[in-house]
Protein backbone atom coordinates (compact mmCIF):
# COMPACT_ATOMS: atom_id res chain seq x y z
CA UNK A 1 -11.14 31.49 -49.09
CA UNK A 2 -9.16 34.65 -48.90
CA UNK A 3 -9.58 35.06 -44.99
CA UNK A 4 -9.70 31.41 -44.19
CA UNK A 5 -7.91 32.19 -41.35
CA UNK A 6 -6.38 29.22 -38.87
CA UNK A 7 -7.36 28.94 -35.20
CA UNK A 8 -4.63 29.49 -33.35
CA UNK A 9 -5.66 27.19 -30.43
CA UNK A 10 -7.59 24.43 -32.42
CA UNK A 11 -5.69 25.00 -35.57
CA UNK A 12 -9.00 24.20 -37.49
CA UNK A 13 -9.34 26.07 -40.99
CA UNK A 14 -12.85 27.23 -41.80
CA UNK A 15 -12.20 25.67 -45.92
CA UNK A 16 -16.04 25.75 -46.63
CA UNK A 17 -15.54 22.56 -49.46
CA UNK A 18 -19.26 23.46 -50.59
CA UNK A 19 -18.51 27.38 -51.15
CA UNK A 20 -18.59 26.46 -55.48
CA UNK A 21 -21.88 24.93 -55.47
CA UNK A 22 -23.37 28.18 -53.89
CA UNK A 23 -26.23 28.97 -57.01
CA UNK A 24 -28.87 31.27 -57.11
CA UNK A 25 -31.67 28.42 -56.03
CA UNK A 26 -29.39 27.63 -52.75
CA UNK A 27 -30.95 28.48 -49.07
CA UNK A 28 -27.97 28.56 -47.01
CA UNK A 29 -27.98 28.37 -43.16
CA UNK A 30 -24.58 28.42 -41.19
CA UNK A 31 -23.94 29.21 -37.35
CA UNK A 32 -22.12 30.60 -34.97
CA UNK A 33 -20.02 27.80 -34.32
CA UNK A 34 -18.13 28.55 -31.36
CA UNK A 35 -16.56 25.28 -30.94
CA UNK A 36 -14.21 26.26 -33.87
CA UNK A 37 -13.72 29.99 -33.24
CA UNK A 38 -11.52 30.96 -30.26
CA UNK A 39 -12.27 34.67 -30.63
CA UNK A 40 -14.48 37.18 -32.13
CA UNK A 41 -11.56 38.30 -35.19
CA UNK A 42 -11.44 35.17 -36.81
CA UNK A 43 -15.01 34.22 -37.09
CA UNK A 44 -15.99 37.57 -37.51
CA UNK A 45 -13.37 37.37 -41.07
CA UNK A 46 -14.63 33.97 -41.76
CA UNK A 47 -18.46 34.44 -41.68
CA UNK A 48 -18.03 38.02 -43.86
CA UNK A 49 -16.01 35.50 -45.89
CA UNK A 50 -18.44 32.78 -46.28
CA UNK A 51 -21.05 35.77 -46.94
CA UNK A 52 -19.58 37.36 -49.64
CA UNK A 53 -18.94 33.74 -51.40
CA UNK A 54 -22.69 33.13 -50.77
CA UNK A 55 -23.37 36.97 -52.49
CA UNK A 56 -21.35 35.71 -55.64
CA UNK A 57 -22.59 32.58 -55.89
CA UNK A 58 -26.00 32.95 -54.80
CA UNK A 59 -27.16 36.53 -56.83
CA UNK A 60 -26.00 35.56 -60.50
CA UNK A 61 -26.03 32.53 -62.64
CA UNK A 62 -22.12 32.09 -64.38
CA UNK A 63 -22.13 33.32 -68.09
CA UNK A 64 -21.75 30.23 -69.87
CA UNK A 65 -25.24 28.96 -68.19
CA UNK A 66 -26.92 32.18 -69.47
CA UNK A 67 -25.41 31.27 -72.79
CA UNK A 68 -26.46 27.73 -72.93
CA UNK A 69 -29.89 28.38 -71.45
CA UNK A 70 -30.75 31.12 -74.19
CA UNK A 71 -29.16 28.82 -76.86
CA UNK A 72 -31.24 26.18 -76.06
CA UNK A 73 -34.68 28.20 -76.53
CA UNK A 74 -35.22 28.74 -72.62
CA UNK A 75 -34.67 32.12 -72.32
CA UNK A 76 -31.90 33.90 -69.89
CA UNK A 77 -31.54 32.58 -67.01
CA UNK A 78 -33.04 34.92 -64.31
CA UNK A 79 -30.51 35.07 -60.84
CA UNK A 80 -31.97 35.52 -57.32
CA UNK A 81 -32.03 39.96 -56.94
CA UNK A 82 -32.76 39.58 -53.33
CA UNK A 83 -29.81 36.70 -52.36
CA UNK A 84 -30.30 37.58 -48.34
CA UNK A 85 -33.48 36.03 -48.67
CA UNK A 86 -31.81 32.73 -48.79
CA UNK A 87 -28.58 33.14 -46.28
CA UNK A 88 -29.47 32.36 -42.48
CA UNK A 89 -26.93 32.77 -39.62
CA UNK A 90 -27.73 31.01 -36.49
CA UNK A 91 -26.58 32.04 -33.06
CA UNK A 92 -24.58 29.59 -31.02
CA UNK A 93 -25.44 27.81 -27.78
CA UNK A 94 -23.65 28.32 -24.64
CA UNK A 95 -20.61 26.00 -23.85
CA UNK A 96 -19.44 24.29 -21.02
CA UNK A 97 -15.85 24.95 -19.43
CA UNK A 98 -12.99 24.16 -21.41
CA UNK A 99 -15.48 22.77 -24.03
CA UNK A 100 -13.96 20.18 -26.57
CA UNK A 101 -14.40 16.39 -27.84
CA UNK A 102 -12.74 15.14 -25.10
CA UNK A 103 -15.09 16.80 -22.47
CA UNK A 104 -18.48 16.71 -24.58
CA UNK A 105 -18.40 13.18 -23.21
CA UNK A 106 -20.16 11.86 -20.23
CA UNK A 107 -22.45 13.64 -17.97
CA UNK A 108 -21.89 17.71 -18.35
CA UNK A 109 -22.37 20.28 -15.94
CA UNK A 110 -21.93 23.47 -17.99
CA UNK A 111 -20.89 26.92 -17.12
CA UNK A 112 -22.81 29.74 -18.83
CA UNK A 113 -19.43 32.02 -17.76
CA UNK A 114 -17.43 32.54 -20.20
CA UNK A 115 -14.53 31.91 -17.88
CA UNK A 116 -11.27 31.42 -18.87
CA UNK A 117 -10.75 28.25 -21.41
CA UNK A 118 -14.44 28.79 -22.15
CA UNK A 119 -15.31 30.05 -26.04
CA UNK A 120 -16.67 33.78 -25.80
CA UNK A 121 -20.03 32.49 -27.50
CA UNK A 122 -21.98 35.82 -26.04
CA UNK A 123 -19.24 37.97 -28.14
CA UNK A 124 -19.75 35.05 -31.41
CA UNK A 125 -23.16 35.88 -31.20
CA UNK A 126 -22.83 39.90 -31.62
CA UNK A 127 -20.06 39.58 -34.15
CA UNK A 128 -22.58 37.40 -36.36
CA UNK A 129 -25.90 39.28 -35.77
CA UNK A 130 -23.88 42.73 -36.51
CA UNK A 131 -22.33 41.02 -39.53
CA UNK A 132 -25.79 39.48 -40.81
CA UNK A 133 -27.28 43.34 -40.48
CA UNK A 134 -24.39 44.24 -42.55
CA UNK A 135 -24.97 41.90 -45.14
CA UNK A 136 -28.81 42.22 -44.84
CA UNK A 137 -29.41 38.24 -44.21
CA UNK A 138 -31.66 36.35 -41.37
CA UNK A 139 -29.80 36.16 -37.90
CA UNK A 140 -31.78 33.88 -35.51
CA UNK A 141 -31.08 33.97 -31.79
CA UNK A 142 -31.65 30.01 -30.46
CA UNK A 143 -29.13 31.45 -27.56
CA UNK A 144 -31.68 33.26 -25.40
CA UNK A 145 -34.40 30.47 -25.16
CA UNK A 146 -31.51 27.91 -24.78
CA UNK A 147 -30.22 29.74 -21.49
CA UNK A 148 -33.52 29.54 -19.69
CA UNK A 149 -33.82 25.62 -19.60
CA UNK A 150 -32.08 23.78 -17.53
CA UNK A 151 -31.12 21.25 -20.67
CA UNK A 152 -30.68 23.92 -22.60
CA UNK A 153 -26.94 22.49 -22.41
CA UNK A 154 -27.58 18.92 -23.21
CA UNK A 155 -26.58 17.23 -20.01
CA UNK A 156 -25.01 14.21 -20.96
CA UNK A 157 -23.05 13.60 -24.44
CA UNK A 158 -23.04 16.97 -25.77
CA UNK A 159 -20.86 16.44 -28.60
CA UNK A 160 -23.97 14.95 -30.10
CA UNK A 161 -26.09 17.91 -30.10
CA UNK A 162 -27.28 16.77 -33.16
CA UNK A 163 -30.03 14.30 -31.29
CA UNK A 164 -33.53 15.21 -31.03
CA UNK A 165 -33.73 17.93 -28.08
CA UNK A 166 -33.89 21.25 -26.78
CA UNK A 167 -31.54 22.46 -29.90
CA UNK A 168 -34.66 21.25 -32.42
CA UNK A 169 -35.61 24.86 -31.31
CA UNK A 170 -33.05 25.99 -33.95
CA UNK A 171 -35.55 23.95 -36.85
CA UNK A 172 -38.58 25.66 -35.32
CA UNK A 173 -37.61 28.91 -35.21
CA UNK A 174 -36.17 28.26 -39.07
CA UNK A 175 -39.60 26.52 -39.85
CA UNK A 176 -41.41 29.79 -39.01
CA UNK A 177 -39.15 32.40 -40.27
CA UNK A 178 -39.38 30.75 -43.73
CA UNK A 179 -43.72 30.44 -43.62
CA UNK A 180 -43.32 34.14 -42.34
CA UNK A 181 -44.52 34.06 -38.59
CA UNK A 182 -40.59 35.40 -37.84
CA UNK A 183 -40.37 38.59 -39.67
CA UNK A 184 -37.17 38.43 -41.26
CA UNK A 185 -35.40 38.63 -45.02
CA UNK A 186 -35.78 34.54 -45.13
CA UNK A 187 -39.43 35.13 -44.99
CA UNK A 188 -39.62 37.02 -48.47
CA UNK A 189 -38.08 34.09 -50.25
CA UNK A 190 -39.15 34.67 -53.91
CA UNK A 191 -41.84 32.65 -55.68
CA UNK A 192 -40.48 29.48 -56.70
CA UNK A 193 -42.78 26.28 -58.52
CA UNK A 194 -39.75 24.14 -57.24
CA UNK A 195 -39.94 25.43 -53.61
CA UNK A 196 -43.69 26.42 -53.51
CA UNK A 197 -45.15 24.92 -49.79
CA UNK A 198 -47.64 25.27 -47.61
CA UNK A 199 -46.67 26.23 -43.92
CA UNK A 200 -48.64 26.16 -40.29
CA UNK A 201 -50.08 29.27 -41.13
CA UNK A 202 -53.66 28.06 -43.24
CA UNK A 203 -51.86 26.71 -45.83
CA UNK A 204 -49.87 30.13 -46.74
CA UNK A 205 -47.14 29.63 -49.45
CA UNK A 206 -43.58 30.75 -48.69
CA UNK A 207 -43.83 33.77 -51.37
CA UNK A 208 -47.22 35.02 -50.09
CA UNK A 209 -46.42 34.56 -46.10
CA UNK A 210 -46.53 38.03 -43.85
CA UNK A 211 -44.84 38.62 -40.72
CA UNK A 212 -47.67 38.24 -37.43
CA UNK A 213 -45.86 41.48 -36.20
CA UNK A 214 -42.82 41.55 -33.93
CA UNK A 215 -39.62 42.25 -34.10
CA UNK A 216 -36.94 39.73 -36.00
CA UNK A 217 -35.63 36.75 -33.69
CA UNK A 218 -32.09 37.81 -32.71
């Protein structure tokens, strides 16, 4: 990317390797990651980065598929008009002090500062839900409800936040913006035989689902 920009403290480069299979039937959730972002600037370039791959990717099929579809008898190929319907930016979590591999490990008692050596996730979080307005995509805040447990900040082994926990609140909250009980662009996904579901909701289909009421997580 253009604005791949390099940490200056981790050094990490945010490459995105699966930016060029971005297509129009792609549902693409990314997050705040504030383990890789040291300040506001460089994730705020990266994620508007990231977006705007999604927006070319993700709104129009390449030419030579439109050709080969329509040669073949099938008809042009018909891209996604409402791509922020499939793009979902997740808020972060709150780190402990100094957070990195080498402290994730082992019992953690976290700071919800930030303090000095901590990541600025509060700040990560406004750059990305101003940026998803912008863009007119889904921003989902697992932040707030995170902060008022206790685990919250996964006590012990943190690094592997990945294990079933208090951060399957992220797949919830997903779960329900998709079937349309979050009332958010994610929840006007387009009608799709390849996608078509049923949700908690009385057997609703994605394409059919209306917001409860409320205001969009985040």
């Amino acid at each position: 990317l253009t604005l791949n920009e390099q940490e200056p403290a981790s050094g990490f480069r945010h490459q995105y390797p699966f930016k060029h299979l971005l297509t129009p039937r792609t549902i693409l959730v990314t997050q705040a990651l504030a383990w890789f972002h040291t300040n506001g600037e460089h994730f705020g370039q990266n994620l508007v980065a990231l977006l705007g791959a999604a927006e070319r990717g993700m709104s129009a099929a390449p030419s030579y598929q439109v050709r080969m579809r329509a040669s073949k008898g099938g008809g042009l190929f018909r891209p996604s008009a409402k791509w922020q319907q499939q793009v979902v930016v997740m808020s972060t979590s709150f780190s402990h002090f100094k957070c990195n591999i080498e402290t994730a490990r082992g019992e953690i008692k976290p700071s919800k500062g930030p303090k000095p050596g901590q990541h600025d996730y509060p700040l990560l979080n406004r750059v990305g839900e101003n940026i998803s307005k912008r863009f007119g995509v889904t921003f989902l805040d697992i932040t707030s409800a995170l902060q008022s447990r206790s685990d919250g900040h996964m006590p012990h082994d943190c690094g592997h936040w990945c294990l079933p926990g208090p951060y399957d609140l992220g797949a919830q909250l997903l779960y329900n913006a998709f079937v349309g009980h979050i009332d958010a662009p994610v929840s006007s996904l387009p009608q799709d035989p390849m996608r078509h579901g049923t949700g908690g909701g009385g057997g609703r289909s994605w394409s059919r689902s209306k917001a409860f009421g409320g205001k969009s997580v985040g």
